[in-house]
GROMACS .gro file of N, CA and C in nm:
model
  357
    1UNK      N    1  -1.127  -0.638  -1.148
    1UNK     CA    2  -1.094  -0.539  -1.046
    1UNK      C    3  -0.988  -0.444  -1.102
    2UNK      N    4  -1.024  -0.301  -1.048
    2UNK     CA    5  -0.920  -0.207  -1.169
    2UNK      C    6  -0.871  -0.131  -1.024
    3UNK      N    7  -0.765  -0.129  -1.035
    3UNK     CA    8  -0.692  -0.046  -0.896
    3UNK      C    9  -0.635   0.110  -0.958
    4UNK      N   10  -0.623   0.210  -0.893
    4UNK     CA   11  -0.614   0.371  -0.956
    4UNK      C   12  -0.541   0.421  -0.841
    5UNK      N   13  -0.333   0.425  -0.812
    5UNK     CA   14  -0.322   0.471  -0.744
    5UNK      C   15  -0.270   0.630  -0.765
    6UNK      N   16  -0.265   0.707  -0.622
    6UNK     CA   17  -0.222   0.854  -0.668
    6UNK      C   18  -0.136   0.902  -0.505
    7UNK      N   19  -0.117   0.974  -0.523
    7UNK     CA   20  -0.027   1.069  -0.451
    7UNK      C   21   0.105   1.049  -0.418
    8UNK      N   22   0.199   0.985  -0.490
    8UNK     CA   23   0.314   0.992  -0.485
    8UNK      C   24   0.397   1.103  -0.482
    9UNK      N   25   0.481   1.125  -0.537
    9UNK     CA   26   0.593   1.273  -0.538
    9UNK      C   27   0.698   1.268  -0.431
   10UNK      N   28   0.765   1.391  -0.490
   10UNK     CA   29   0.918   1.412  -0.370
   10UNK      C   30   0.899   1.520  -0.292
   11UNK      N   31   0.935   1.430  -0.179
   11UNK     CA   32   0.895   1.491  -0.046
   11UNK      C   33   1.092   1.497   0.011
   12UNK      N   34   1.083   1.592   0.087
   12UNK     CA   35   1.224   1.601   0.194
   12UNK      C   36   1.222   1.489   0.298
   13UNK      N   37   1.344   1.442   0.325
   13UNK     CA   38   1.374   1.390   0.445
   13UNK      C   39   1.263   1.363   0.560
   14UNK      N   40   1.201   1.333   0.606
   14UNK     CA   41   1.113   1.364   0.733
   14UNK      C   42   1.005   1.412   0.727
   15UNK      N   43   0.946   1.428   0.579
   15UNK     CA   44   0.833   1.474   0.530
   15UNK      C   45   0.679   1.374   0.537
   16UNK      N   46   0.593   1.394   0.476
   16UNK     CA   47   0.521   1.320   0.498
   16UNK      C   48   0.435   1.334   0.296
   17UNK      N   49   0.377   1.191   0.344
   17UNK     CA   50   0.285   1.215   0.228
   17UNK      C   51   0.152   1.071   0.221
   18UNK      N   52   0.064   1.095   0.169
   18UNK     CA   53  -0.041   1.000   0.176
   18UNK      C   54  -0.095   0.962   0.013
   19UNK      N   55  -0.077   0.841   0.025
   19UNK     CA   56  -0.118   0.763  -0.095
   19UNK      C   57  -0.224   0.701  -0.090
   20UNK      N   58  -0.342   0.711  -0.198
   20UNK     CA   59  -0.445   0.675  -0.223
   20UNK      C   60  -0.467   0.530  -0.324
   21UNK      N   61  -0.564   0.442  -0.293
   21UNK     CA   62  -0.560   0.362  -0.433
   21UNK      C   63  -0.764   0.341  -0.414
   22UNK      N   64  -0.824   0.386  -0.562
   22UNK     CA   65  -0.937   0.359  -0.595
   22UNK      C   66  -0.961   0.234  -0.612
   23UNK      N   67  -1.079   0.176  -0.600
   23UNK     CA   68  -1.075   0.046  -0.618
   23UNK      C   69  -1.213   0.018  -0.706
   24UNK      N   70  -1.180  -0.032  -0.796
   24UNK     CA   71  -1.366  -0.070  -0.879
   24UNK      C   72  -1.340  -0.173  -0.960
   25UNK      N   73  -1.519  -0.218  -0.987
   25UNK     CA   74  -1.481  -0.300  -1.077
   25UNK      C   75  -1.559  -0.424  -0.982
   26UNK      N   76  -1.523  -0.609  -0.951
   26UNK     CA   77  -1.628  -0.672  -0.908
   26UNK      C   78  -1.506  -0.682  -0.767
   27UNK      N   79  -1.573  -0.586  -0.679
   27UNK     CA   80  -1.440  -0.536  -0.590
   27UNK      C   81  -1.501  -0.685  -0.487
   28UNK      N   82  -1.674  -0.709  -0.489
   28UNK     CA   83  -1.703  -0.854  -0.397
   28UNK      C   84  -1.594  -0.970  -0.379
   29UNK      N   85  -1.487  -0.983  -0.506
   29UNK     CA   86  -1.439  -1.082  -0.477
   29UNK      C   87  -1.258  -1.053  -0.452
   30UNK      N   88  -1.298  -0.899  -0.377
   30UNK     CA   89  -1.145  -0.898  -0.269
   30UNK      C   90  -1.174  -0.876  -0.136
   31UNK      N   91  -1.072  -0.943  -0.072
   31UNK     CA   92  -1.165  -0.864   0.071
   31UNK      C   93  -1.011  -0.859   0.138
   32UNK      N   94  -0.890  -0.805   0.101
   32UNK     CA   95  -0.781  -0.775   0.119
   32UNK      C   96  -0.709  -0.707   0.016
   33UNK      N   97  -0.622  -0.546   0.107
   33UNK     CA   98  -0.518  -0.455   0.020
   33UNK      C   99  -0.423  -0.451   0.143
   34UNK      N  100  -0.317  -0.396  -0.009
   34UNK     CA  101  -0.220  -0.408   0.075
   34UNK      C  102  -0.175  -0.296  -0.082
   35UNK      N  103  -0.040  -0.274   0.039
   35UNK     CA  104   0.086  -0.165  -0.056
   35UNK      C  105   0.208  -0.216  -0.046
   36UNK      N  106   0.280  -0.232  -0.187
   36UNK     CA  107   0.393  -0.286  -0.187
   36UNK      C  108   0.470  -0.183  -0.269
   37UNK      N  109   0.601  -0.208  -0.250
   37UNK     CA  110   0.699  -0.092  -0.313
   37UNK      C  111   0.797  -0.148  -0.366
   38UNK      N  112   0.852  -0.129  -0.441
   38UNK     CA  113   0.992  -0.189  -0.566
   38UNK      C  114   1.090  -0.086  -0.580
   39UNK      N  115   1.235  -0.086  -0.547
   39UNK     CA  116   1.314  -0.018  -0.560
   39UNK      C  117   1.399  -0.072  -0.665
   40UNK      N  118   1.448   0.040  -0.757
   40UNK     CA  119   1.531  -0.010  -0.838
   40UNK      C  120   1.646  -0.124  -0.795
   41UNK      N  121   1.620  -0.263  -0.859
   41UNK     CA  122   1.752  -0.305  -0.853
   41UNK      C  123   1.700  -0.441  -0.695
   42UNK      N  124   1.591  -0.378  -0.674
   42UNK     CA  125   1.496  -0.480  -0.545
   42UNK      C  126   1.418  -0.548  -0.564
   43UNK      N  127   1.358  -0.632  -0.564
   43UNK     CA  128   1.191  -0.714  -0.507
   43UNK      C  129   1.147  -0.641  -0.472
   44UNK      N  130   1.046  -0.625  -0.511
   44UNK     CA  131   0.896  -0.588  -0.461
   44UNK      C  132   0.844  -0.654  -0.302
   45UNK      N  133   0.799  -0.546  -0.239
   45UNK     CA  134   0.847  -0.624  -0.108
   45UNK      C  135   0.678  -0.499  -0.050
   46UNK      N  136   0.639  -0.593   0.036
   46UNK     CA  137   0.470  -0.627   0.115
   46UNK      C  138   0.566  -0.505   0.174
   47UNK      N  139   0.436  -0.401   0.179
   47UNK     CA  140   0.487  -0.269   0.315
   47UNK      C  141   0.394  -0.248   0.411
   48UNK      N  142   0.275  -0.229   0.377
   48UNK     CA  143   0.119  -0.269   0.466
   48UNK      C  144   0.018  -0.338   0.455
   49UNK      N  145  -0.057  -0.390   0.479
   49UNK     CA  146  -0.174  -0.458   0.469
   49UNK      C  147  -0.291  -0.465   0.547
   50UNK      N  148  -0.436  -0.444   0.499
   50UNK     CA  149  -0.539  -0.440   0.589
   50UNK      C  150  -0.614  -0.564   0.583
   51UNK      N  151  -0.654  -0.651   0.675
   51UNK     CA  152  -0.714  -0.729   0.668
   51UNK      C  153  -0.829  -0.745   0.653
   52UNK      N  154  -0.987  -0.865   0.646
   52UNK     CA  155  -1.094  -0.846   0.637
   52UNK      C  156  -1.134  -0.809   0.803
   53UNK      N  157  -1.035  -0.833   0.871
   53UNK     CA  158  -1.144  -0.786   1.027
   53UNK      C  159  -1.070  -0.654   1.070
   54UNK      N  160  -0.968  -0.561   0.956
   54UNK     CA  161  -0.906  -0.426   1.019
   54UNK      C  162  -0.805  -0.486   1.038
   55UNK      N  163  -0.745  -0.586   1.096
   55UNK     CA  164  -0.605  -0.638   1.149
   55UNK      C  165  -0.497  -0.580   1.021
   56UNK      N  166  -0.383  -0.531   1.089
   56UNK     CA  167  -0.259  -0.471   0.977
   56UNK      C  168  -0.168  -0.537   1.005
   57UNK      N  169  -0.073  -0.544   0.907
   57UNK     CA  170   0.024  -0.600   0.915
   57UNK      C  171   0.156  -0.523   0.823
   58UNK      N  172   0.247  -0.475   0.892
   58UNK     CA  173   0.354  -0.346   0.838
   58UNK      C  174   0.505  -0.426   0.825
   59UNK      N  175   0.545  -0.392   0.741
   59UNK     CA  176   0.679  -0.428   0.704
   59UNK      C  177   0.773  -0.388   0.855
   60UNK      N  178   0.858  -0.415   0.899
   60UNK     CA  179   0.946  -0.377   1.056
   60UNK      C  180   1.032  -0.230   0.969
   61UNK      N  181   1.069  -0.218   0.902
   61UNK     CA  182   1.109  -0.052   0.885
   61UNK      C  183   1.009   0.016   0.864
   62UNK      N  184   0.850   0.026   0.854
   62UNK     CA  185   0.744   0.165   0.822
   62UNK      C  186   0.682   0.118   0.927
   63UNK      N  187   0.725   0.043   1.076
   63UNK     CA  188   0.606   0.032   1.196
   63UNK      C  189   0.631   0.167   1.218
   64UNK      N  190   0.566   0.215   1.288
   64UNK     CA  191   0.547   0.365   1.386
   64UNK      C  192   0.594   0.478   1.271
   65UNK      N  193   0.565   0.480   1.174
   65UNK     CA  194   0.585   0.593   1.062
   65UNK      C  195   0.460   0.594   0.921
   66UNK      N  196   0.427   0.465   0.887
   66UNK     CA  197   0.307   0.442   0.794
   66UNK      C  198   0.188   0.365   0.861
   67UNK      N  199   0.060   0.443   0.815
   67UNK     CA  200  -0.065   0.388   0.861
   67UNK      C  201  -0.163   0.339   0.723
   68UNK      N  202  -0.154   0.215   0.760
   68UNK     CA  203  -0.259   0.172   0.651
   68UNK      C  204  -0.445   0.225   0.677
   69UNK      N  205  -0.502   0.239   0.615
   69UNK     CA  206  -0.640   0.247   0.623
   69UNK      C  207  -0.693   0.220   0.483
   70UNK      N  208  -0.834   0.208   0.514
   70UNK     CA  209  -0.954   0.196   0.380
   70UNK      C  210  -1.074   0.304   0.452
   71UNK      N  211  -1.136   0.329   0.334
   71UNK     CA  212  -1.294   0.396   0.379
   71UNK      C  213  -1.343   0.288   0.252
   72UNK      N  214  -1.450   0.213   0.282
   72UNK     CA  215  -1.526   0.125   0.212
   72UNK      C  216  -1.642   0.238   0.136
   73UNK      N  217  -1.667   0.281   0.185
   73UNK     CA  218  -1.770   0.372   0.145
   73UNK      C  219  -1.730   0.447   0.029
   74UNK      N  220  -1.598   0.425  -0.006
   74UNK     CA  221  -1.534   0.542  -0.104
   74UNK      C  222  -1.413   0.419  -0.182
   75UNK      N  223  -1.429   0.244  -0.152
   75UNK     CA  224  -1.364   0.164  -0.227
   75UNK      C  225  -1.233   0.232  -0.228
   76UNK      N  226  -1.148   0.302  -0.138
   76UNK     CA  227  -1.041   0.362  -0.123
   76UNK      C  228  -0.952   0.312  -0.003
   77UNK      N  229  -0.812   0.268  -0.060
   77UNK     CA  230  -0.723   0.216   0.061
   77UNK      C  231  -0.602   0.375   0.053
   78UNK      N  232  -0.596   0.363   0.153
   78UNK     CA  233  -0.499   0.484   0.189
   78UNK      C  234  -0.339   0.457   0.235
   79UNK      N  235  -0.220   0.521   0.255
   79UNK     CA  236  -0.113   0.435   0.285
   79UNK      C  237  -0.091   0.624   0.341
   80UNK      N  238  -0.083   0.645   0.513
   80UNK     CA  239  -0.016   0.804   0.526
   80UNK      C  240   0.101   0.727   0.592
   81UNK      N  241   0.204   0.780   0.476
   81UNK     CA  242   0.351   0.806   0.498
   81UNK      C  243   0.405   0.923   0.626
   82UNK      N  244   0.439   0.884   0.704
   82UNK     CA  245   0.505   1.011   0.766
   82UNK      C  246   0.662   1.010   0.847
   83UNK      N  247   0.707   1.100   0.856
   83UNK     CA  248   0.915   1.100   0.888
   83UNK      C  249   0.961   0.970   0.747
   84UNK      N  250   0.911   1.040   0.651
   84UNK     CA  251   0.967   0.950   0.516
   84UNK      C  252   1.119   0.936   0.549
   85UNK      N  253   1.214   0.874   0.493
   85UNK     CA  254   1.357   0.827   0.469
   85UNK      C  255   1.409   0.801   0.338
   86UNK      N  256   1.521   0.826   0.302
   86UNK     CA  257   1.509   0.829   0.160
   86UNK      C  258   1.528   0.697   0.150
   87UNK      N  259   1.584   0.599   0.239
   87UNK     CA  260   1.550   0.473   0.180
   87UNK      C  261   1.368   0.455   0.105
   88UNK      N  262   1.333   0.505   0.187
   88UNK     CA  263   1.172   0.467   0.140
   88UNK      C  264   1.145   0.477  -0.036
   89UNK      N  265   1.248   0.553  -0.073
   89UNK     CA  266   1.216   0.585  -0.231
   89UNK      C  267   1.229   0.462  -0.326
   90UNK      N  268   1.081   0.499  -0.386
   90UNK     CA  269   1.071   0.333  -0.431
   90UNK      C  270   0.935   0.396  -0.537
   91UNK      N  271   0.906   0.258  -0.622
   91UNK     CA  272   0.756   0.264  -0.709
   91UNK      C  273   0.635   0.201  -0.601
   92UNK      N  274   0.570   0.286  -0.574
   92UNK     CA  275   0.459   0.208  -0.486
   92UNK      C  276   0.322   0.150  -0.555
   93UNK      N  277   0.270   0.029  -0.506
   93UNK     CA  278   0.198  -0.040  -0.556
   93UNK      C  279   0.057  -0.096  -0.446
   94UNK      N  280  -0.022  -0.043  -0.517
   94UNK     CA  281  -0.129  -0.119  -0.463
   94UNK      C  282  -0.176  -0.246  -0.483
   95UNK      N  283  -0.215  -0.316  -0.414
   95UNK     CA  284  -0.229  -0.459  -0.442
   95UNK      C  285  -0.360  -0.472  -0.354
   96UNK      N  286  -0.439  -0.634  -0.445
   96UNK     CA  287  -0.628  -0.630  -0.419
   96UNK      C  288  -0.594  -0.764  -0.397
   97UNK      N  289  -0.662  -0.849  -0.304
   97UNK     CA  290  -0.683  -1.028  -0.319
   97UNK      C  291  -0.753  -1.049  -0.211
   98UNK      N  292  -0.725  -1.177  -0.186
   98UNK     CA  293  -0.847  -1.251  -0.107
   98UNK      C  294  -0.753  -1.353   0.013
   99UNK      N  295  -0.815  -1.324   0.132
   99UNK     CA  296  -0.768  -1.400   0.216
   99UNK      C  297  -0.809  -1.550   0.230
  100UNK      N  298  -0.716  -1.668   0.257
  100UNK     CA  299  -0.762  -1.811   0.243
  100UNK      C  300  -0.708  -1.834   0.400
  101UNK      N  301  -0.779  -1.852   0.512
  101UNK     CA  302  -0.739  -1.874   0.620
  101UNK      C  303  -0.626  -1.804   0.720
  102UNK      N  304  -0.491  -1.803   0.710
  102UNK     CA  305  -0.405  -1.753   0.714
  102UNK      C  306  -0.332  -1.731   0.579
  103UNK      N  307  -0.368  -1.724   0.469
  103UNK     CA  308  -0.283  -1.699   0.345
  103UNK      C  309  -0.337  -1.626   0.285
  104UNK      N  310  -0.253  -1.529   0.206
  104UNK     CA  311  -0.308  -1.407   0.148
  104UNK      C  312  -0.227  -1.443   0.028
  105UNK      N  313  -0.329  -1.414  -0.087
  105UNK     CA  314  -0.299  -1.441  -0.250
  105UNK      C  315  -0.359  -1.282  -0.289
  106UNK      N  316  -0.244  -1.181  -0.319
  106UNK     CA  317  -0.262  -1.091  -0.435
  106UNK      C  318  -0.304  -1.106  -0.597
  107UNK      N  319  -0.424  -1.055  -0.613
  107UNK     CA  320  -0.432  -1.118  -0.785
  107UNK      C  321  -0.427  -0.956  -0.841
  108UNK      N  322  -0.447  -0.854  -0.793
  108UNK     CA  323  -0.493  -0.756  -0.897
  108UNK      C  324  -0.369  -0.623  -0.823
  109UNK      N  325  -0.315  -0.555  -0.930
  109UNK     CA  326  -0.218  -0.481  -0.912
  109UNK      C  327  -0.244  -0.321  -0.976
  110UNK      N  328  -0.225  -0.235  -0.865
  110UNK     CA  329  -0.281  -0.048  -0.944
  110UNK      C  330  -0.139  -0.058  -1.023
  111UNK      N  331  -0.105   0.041  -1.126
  111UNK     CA  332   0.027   0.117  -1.258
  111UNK      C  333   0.101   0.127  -1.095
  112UNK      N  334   0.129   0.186  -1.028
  112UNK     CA  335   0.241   0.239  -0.890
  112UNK      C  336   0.215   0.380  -0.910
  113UNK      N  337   0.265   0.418  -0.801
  113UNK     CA  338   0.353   0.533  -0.794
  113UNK      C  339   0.455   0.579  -0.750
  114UNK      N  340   0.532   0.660  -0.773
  114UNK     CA  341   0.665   0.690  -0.765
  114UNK      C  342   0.693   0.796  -0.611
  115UNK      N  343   0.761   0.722  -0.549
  115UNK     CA  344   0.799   0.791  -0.434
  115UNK      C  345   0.958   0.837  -0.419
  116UNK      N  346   0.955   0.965  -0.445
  116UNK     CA  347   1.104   0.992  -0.365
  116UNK      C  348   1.138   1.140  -0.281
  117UNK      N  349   1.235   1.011  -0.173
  117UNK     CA  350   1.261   1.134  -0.072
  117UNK      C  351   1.388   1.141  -0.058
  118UNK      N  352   1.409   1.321  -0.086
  118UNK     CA  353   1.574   1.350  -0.056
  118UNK      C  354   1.584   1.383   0.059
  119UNK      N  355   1.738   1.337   0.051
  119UNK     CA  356   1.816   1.382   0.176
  119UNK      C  357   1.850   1.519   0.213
   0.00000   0.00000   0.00000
């Protein structure tokens, strides 16, 4: 599984922006993404996630500001950022795996991209 993410960049304060991640490769054996972000000097830390039945699950600082989605049809998970914060500035990461009941195991990871927002 090969993950391809894009649309990062610096955005202002309160701006918005939408991140893409391609997905290919033997994509049958994921049936869960998610986006995680790493700030210098932080853990890498779960920010959204789509489940196999649509169910999301958002970090408590990006509820009511980031929307996870996929279009299957286009093997594409989406992450729209919007009223960014410059805390938010971070390397963003796409992440591919497989759900085991209630447990979710990440195996496959996109390069990131780089998010930053000034104040």
């Amino acid at each position: 599984v090969q993950l391809q993410a894009s649309g990062g960049g610096l955005v202002q304060a309160g701006g918005s922006l939408r991140l893409s991640c391609v997905v290919s490769g033997s994509i049958f054996s994921i049936n869960v993404m998610g986006w995680f972000r790493q700030a210098p000097g932080e853990q890498r830390e779960l920010v959204a996630e789509i489940l196999p039945d649509n169910s999301t699950n958002y970090v408590g600082s990006v509820k009511g500001r980031f929307t996870i989605s996929r279009d299957n049809a286009k093997n594409t998970v989406y992450l729209e950022m919007n009223r960014l914060k410059p805390e938010d500035t971070a390397v963003y990461y796409c992440g591919a795996g497989r759900s085991f009941g209630k447990t979710v195991t990440y195996d496959h990871w996109g390069q990131g991209t780089q998010v930053t927002v000034s104040s």
